[in-house]
Amino acid sequence: MKKTTFIYLATTLLVLFAACTKEEINIIYPDENSDDDEVVYMPLKDKATFNIGTATKLSDLSESDYDATVVEHFNQITAEYEMKMNVVWKGENSYDWTAPDALVAYAQENEMDVHGHVLLWYKSFPDWFATAQYDSAAFESNVEEYITAVVTRYKGKVNSWDVVNEVFEDNGSLRQDELITATFNDPIAFYGRCFQYARHADADVKLFYNDYSVALVEAKRKSILEMVTRFESEAYPIDGLGAQFHYSIATDMDRLQTGIDEMVSTGLLFHISELDLKVNVYQSNDYLFSSSEQMLQEEAYQKIVEMYVAIPEAQKFAITTWGVTDKYTWLTTSWHQLEYPLLFDKFYTKKKAFDGFLKGLE
Ligand code: XIL
């Protein structure tokens, strides 16, 4: 073997070894018998008076432990990405229904609701559409056709849709770096018409506006509430607000309470639509998910669920976690490799976070 090949192989092995051991030294796994005495374990969905949802992917559902966990605890699914425009919309009048059809069939087999995510999101325009340089009329007639096709196909099978996702910046202004603000003089009216197109396709489906930081950041929330007021005065249909809840164990819960109260004051349905709680807040390479950190996560989950339980019954829709297990969370790629934000660990053991969620449902 050449010397350079040897050095390359040895380095690769060392890096792999370090990666494996790193994982092990950065987490203290709960002892199998350490279940909390105060908690009477039961499926989350059996304890809640509203739906308990999770984001999921077809590839994950083929893993038996994953599938069993979803079936045991959740009665609603959201496609983590397989119902987004770039997956489904292949060209004008051309659609690939393979993945969404399979997810919807899975939900039907298991008697779960499907929350559709998402009809319009600046990050999921397919390339062919984003580069077509449509004027506003052509842009809108294409989007109308898309929304009509998707909502019609799943009429009666998808119970609710995020129609529009993430159009405001945290400072409350409309997001400037996207296609829609560049194409329309009055983007909010265009969004209103998108809600109308969805309503025309399915009179019974619940229609949501969804965004992140809504419960935490006042300026953004104010703009969303103004949009809701405008929709109501101009008769654009909207049934609910989705607040994503990608927060952390360091998030200020009092501020969240204020945000929730203000959103609930609209009288609309309220969906915690993408809940996960980061623990490695400072993105540390030496992060240890210790038992005290696990307890902080438990408390944070409990508090959030309690706040949700306290809203008026008629406005409850669902709490949806953004994933099932720490083994597959978008945060290990988009935040930090050492991140443990969900209710089940990578062996599908219930975490303290699960206990917190369950206690919050009391
Ligand atoms: C994320 C998914 O988790 C990733 O798998 C995907 O690659 C990118 O999108 N807000 C949203 C979700 O509304 O659609 C995003 O999901 C997370 C942030």
Coordinates of C-alpha atoms and ligand atoms in Angstrom, one line a residue:
M1 CA 0.0 0.0 0.0
K2 CA 1.3 3.5 -0.9
K3 CA 2.2 5.7 2.1
T4 CA -0.4 8.4 1.1
T5 CA -3.2 5.8 0.8
F6 CA -2.3 4.4 4.2
I7 CA -2.3 7.9 5.7
Y8 CA -5.7 8.6 4.1
L9 CA -7.2 5.4 5.3
A10 CA -5.8 5.8 8.9
T11 CA -7.2 9.4 9.0
T12 CA -10.6 8.3 7.8
L13 CA -10.8 5.6 10.4
L14 CA -9.7 8.0 13.1
V15 CA -12.4 10.6 12.1
L16 CA -15.1 7.9 12.0
F17 CA -14.0 6.6 15.4
A18 CA -14.1 10.1 16.8
A19 CA -17.5 10.7 15.3
C20 CA -18.9 7.5 16.9
T21 CA -17.4 8.0 20.3
K22 CA -18.3 11.7 20.2
E23 CA -22.0 10.7 19.9
E24 CA -21.7 8.4 22.9
I25 CA -19.9 10.8 25.2
N26 CA -22.3 13.6 24.5
I27 CA -25.4 12.0 25.8
I28 CA -26.3 10.2 29.0
Y29 CA -28.9 7.7 28.0
P30 CA -31.8 7.3 30.4
D31 CA -31.8 4.1 32.3
E32 CA -34.5 1.7 31.0
N33 CA -36.1 1.6 34.5
S34 CA -35.8 5.3 35.1
D35 CA -39.4 6.1 34.1
D36 CA -40.8 8.9 36.1
D37 CA -43.0 7.6 39.0
E38 CA -45.3 10.5 38.7
V39 CA -46.2 9.7 35.1
V40 CA -48.8 7.2 34.1
Y41 CA -47.7 6.3 30.6
M42 CA -50.2 6.2 27.8
P43 CA -50.3 7.1 24.2
L44 CA -50.1 10.9 23.8
K45 CA -53.1 10.9 21.4
D46 CA -55.2 9.1 24.0
K47 CA -54.6 11.7 26.6
A48 CA -55.2 14.8 24.5
T49 CA -58.5 16.4 23.6
F50 CA -57.0 17.6 20.3
N51 CA -54.9 16.0 17.7
I52 CA -51.3 15.1 18.3
G53 CA -49.4 15.3 15.1
T54 CA -45.9 14.7 13.8
A55 CA -43.9 15.6 10.7
T56 CA -42.9 12.5 8.9
K57 CA -41.1 11.2 5.8
L58 CA -41.8 8.1 3.8
S59 CA -38.3 6.8 4.2
D60 CA -38.6 7.0 8.0
L61 CA -42.0 5.2 8.0
S62 CA -40.4 2.1 6.5
E63 CA -38.4 1.6 9.7
S64 CA -40.5 -0.6 12.0
D65 CA -39.7 1.1 15.3
Y66 CA -40.4 4.5 13.8
D67 CA -43.7 3.3 12.3
A68 CA -44.7 1.7 15.6
T69 CA -44.0 4.9 17.5
V70 CA -46.0 7.0 15.1
V71 CA -49.0 4.7 15.2
E72 CA -48.9 4.5 19.0
H73 CA -48.7 8.2 19.9
F74 CA -49.9 10.3 17.0
N75 CA -53.2 10.7 15.2
Q76 CA -52.2 13.3 12.6
I77 CA -49.2 13.5 10.2
T78 CA -47.7 16.3 8.3
A79 CA -45.3 15.6 5.4
E80 CA -41.9 17.0 6.4
Y81 CA -41.2 17.9 2.7
E82 CA -43.1 15.5 0.4
M83 CA -46.1 17.8 -0.1
K84 CA -44.0 20.8 -0.9
M85 CA -44.3 22.4 -4.3
N86 CA -40.8 21.4 -5.6
V87 CA -41.6 17.7 -4.9
V88 CA -45.1 17.7 -6.4
W89 CA -45.0 20.2 -9.3
K90 CA -43.0 19.1 -12.2
G91 CA -44.1 21.6 -14.9
E92 CA -47.2 23.4 -16.1
N93 CA -50.0 20.9 -15.7
S94 CA -47.6 18.2 -14.6
Y95 CA -47.6 16.6 -11.2
D96 CA -45.8 13.8 -9.3
W97 CA -48.3 12.5 -6.8
T98 CA -46.2 9.4 -5.7
A99 CA -45.0 10.6 -2.3
P100 CA -48.1 12.5 -1.1
D101 CA -50.4 9.7 -2.3
A102 CA -48.4 7.2 -0.2
L103 CA -48.4 9.4 2.9
V104 CA -52.1 10.0 2.6
A105 CA -52.7 6.2 2.1
Y106 CA -50.6 5.6 5.3
A107 CA -52.7 8.0 7.2
Q108 CA -55.9 6.4 6.0
E109 CA -54.7 2.9 6.9
N110 CA -53.9 4.1 10.4
E111 CA -56.9 6.4 10.8
M112 CA -54.9 9.5 11.1
D113 CA -55.7 13.0 9.9
V114 CA -53.3 14.7 7.4
H115 CA -52.3 18.3 7.8
G116 CA -51.2 19.5 4.4
H117 CA -47.9 21.4 4.3
V118 CA -47.6 23.6 2.3
L119 CA -49.2 25.2 -0.7
L120 CA -47.1 28.3 -1.0
W121 CA -43.6 28.7 0.5
Y122 CA -40.8 30.9 -0.9
K123 CA -38.3 28.1 -0.3
S124 CA -40.1 25.5 -2.2
F125 CA -40.8 26.9 -5.7
P126 CA -39.5 24.4 -8.3
D127 CA -36.7 25.7 -10.4
W128 CA -38.6 25.6 -13.6
F129 CA -41.2 27.9 -12.1
A130 CA -38.8 30.2 -10.2
T131 CA -36.8 30.9 -13.4
A132 CA -39.8 31.3 -15.8
Q133 CA -40.0 35.0 -15.3
Y134 CA -43.8 35.0 -15.4
D135 CA -45.6 38.3 -15.2
S136 CA -48.1 38.6 -12.3
A137 CA -51.1 37.3 -14.3
A138 CA -49.3 34.2 -15.6
F139 CA -47.7 33.6 -12.2
E140 CA -51.1 33.7 -10.5
S141 CA -52.9 31.6 -13.0
N142 CA -50.3 28.9 -12.6
V143 CA -50.4 29.0 -8.8
E144 CA -54.2 28.9 -8.9
E145 CA -54.0 25.8 -11.1
Y146 CA -51.5 24.2 -8.7
I147 CA -53.5 25.0 -5.6
T148 CA -56.7 23.7 -7.2
A149 CA -55.1 20.5 -8.4
V150 CA -53.5 19.7 -5.1
V151 CA -56.5 20.6 -2.8
T152 CA -58.9 18.9 -5.2
R153 CA -56.9 15.6 -5.3
Y154 CA -56.9 15.3 -1.5
K155 CA -60.4 16.7 -0.8
G156 CA -61.8 14.8 2.1
K157 CA -58.4 13.1 2.8
V158 CA -56.3 16.1 3.9
N159 CA -58.2 17.8 6.6
S160 CA -56.2 21.1 6.7
W161 CA -53.6 23.0 4.7
D162 CA -50.9 25.5 5.4
V163 CA -51.8 27.7 2.5
V164 CA -49.1 30.2 2.9
N165 CA -45.9 29.9 5.0
E166 CA -43.3 32.4 6.3
V167 CA -44.0 35.6 4.3
F168 CA -42.9 38.0 7.0
E169 CA -39.5 38.9 8.4
D170 CA -39.1 39.1 12.2
N171 CA -39.2 42.9 11.9
G172 CA -42.7 42.6 10.5
S173 CA -42.0 43.7 6.9
L174 CA -42.8 41.4 4.0
R175 CA -39.9 39.2 3.1
Q176 CA -38.1 41.0 0.3
D177 CA -35.9 38.3 -1.1
E178 CA -38.5 36.3 -2.8
L179 CA -40.4 35.9 -6.0
I180 CA -43.8 37.0 -4.8
T181 CA -42.8 40.4 -3.5
A182 CA -41.0 41.0 -6.7
T183 CA -44.0 40.0 -8.8
F184 CA -47.0 41.6 -7.0
N185 CA -47.7 45.1 -6.0
D186 CA -50.0 43.9 -3.3
P187 CA -48.7 40.5 -2.1
I188 CA -51.1 40.3 0.8
A189 CA -54.1 40.4 -1.6
F190 CA -52.4 37.7 -3.7
Y191 CA -52.1 35.5 -0.6
G192 CA -55.7 36.2 0.2
R193 CA -56.7 34.9 -3.3
C194 CA -54.6 31.8 -2.7
F195 CA -56.7 31.1 0.4
Q196 CA -59.8 31.6 -1.8
Y197 CA -58.5 29.1 -4.5
A198 CA -58.0 26.5 -1.8
R199 CA -61.5 27.2 -0.4
H200 CA -63.0 26.8 -3.8
A201 CA -61.4 23.4 -4.2
D202 CA -62.6 22.1 -0.9
A203 CA -65.3 23.9 1.1
D204 CA -64.6 22.0 4.3
V205 CA -60.8 21.9 4.5
K206 CA -59.3 24.1 7.3
L207 CA -57.0 26.8 5.9
F208 CA -54.0 28.1 7.9
Y209 CA -51.3 30.7 7.7
N210 CA -48.1 29.3 9.2
D211 CA -44.9 31.0 10.4
Y212 CA -42.0 30.8 12.8
S213 CA -41.1 33.1 15.8
V214 CA -44.8 34.3 15.8
A215 CA -45.4 33.6 19.4
L216 CA -42.1 35.2 20.4
V217 CA -41.5 38.2 18.2
E218 CA -44.1 41.0 18.5
A219 CA -43.4 42.9 15.3
K220 CA -43.9 39.8 13.2
R221 CA -47.0 38.8 15.1
K222 CA -48.5 42.3 14.6
S223 CA -48.1 42.0 10.8
I224 CA -49.7 38.6 10.8
L225 CA -52.6 39.8 12.9
E226 CA -53.1 42.8 10.6
M227 CA -53.2 40.4 7.6
V228 CA -55.9 38.4 9.4
T229 CA -57.9 41.5 10.0
R230 CA -57.6 42.5 6.3
F231 CA -58.6 39.0 5.2
E232 CA -61.7 39.2 7.4
S233 CA -62.7 42.6 6.1
E234 CA -62.1 41.6 2.5
A235 CA -63.8 38.2 2.9
Y236 CA -60.7 36.1 2.2
P237 CA -61.2 32.7 4.0
I238 CA -58.8 31.8 6.9
D239 CA -59.5 29.3 9.6
G240 CA -56.4 29.2 11.7
L241 CA -52.9 30.3 12.6
G242 CA -50.0 28.0 12.7
A243 CA -47.1 28.9 15.0
Q244 CA -44.1 26.7 14.3
F245 CA -42.5 26.6 17.7
H246 CA -38.9 25.8 16.8
Y247 CA -37.8 27.1 20.2
S248 CA -35.3 25.9 22.9
I249 CA -34.9 25.2 26.5
A250 CA -33.7 28.9 26.9
T251 CA -36.9 30.4 25.3
D252 CA -38.7 32.9 27.5
M253 CA -42.0 31.2 28.3
D254 CA -43.7 34.4 29.6
R255 CA -43.1 36.0 26.2
L256 CA -44.6 32.9 24.5
Q257 CA -47.6 33.1 26.7
T258 CA -48.2 36.7 25.6
G259 CA -47.8 35.7 22.0
I260 CA -50.2 32.8 22.4
D261 CA -52.8 35.0 24.1
E262 CA -52.6 37.6 21.2
M263 CA -53.0 34.9 18.5
V264 CA -55.9 33.3 20.3
S265 CA -57.6 36.7 20.6
T266 CA -58.3 36.4 16.8
G267 CA -60.8 33.7 17.6
L268 CA -59.1 31.5 14.9
L269 CA -58.0 27.9 15.4
F270 CA -54.5 27.8 16.8
H271 CA -52.0 25.1 15.7
I272 CA -48.6 24.5 17.3
S273 CA -47.4 23.3 14.0
E274 CA -43.7 22.4 14.1
L275 CA -42.7 21.9 17.7
D276 CA -39.1 21.0 18.6
L277 CA -37.0 22.3 21.5
K278 CA -33.3 22.7 21.0
V279 CA -31.0 21.9 23.9
N280 CA -27.5 22.7 22.4
V281 CA -28.4 26.4 22.5
Y282 CA -24.9 27.6 22.0
Q283 CA -24.1 25.1 19.2
S284 CA -21.2 23.7 21.3
N285 CA -19.0 20.9 19.9
D286 CA -18.6 19.7 23.4
Y287 CA -22.2 19.7 24.3
L288 CA -23.3 17.2 26.9
F289 CA -27.0 16.2 27.0
S290 CA -26.8 15.7 30.7
S291 CA -29.7 14.7 33.0
S292 CA -30.1 18.4 34.1
E293 CA -30.4 19.4 30.4
Q294 CA -32.9 16.6 29.9
M295 CA -34.9 17.9 32.8
L296 CA -34.9 21.5 31.4
Q297 CA -36.2 20.1 28.2
E298 CA -38.9 18.2 30.1
E299 CA -40.0 21.4 31.9
A300 CA -40.0 23.4 28.6
Y301 CA -42.2 20.8 26.9
Q302 CA -44.5 20.6 29.8
K303 CA -44.9 24.4 30.0
I304 CA -45.7 24.7 26.3
V305 CA -48.2 21.9 26.3
E306 CA -49.9 23.4 29.4
M307 CA -50.2 26.8 27.7
Y308 CA -51.8 25.1 24.8
V309 CA -54.2 23.1 27.0
A310 CA -55.3 26.4 28.6
I311 CA -56.6 28.0 25.3
P312 CA -60.3 27.8 24.6
E313 CA -61.3 24.3 23.6
A314 CA -63.0 25.5 20.4
Q315 CA -59.7 27.0 19.2
K316 CA -57.6 23.9 19.8
F317 CA -56.5 22.2 16.6
A318 CA -53.3 20.2 17.2
I319 CA -49.8 20.2 18.6
T320 CA -47.5 18.8 15.9
T321 CA -43.9 17.9 16.7
W322 CA -41.4 18.4 13.9
G323 CA -40.3 14.8 13.8
V324 CA -40.5 11.8 16.1
T325 CA -37.0 10.8 17.1
D326 CA -33.7 12.5 17.7
K327 CA -32.3 10.0 15.2
Y328 CA -34.0 11.9 12.4
T329 CA -34.3 15.6 13.1
W330 CA -33.7 18.4 10.6
L331 CA -31.8 20.2 13.4
T332 CA -28.8 17.9 13.2
T333 CA -28.0 19.3 9.8
S334 CA -29.5 22.8 10.0
W335 CA -28.5 23.6 13.6
H336 CA -25.8 21.3 15.2
Q337 CA -24.8 17.7 14.9
L338 CA -25.2 17.4 18.7
E339 CA -28.9 18.2 19.0
Y340 CA -31.7 16.3 20.7
P341 CA -34.9 18.2 20.2
L342 CA -37.7 15.6 20.1
L343 CA -39.7 13.3 22.4
F344 CA -38.0 10.0 21.6
D345 CA -34.2 9.3 21.6
K346 CA -32.5 7.5 18.8
F347 CA -33.5 4.1 20.2
Y348 CA -37.1 5.2 20.4
T349 CA -37.0 5.3 24.2
K350 CA -39.3 8.0 25.7
K351 CA -37.2 10.9 26.8
K352 CA -37.9 13.2 29.8
A353 CA -39.2 15.5 27.1
F354 CA -42.0 12.9 26.5
D355 CA -42.8 12.9 30.2
G356 CA -43.0 16.7 30.1
F357 CA -45.4 16.6 27.2
L358 CA -47.6 14.0 28.8
K359 CA -47.7 15.9 32.1
G360 CA -48.6 19.0 30.2
L361 CA -51.7 17.3 28.9
E362 CA -53.1 16.8 32.5
Ligands
XIL1 C1 -37.7 21.6 6.7 C2 -37.6 20.1 6.8 O1 -37.6 19.7 8.1 C3 -36.4 19.7 6.0 O2 -36.3 18.3 6.0 C4 -36.4 20.3 4.6 O3 -35.4 20.0 3.9 C5 -36.5 21.8 4.7 O4 -37.7 22.1 5.4 N1 -40.3 25.7 8.5 C6 -41.1 24.9 7.8 C7 -40.8 23.6 7.4 O5 -42.2 25.4 7.5 O6 -41.3 23.2 6.1 C8 -39.3 23.3 7.4 O7 -39.0 22.0 7.2 C9 -38.7 23.8 8.7 C10 -38.9 25.3 8.9

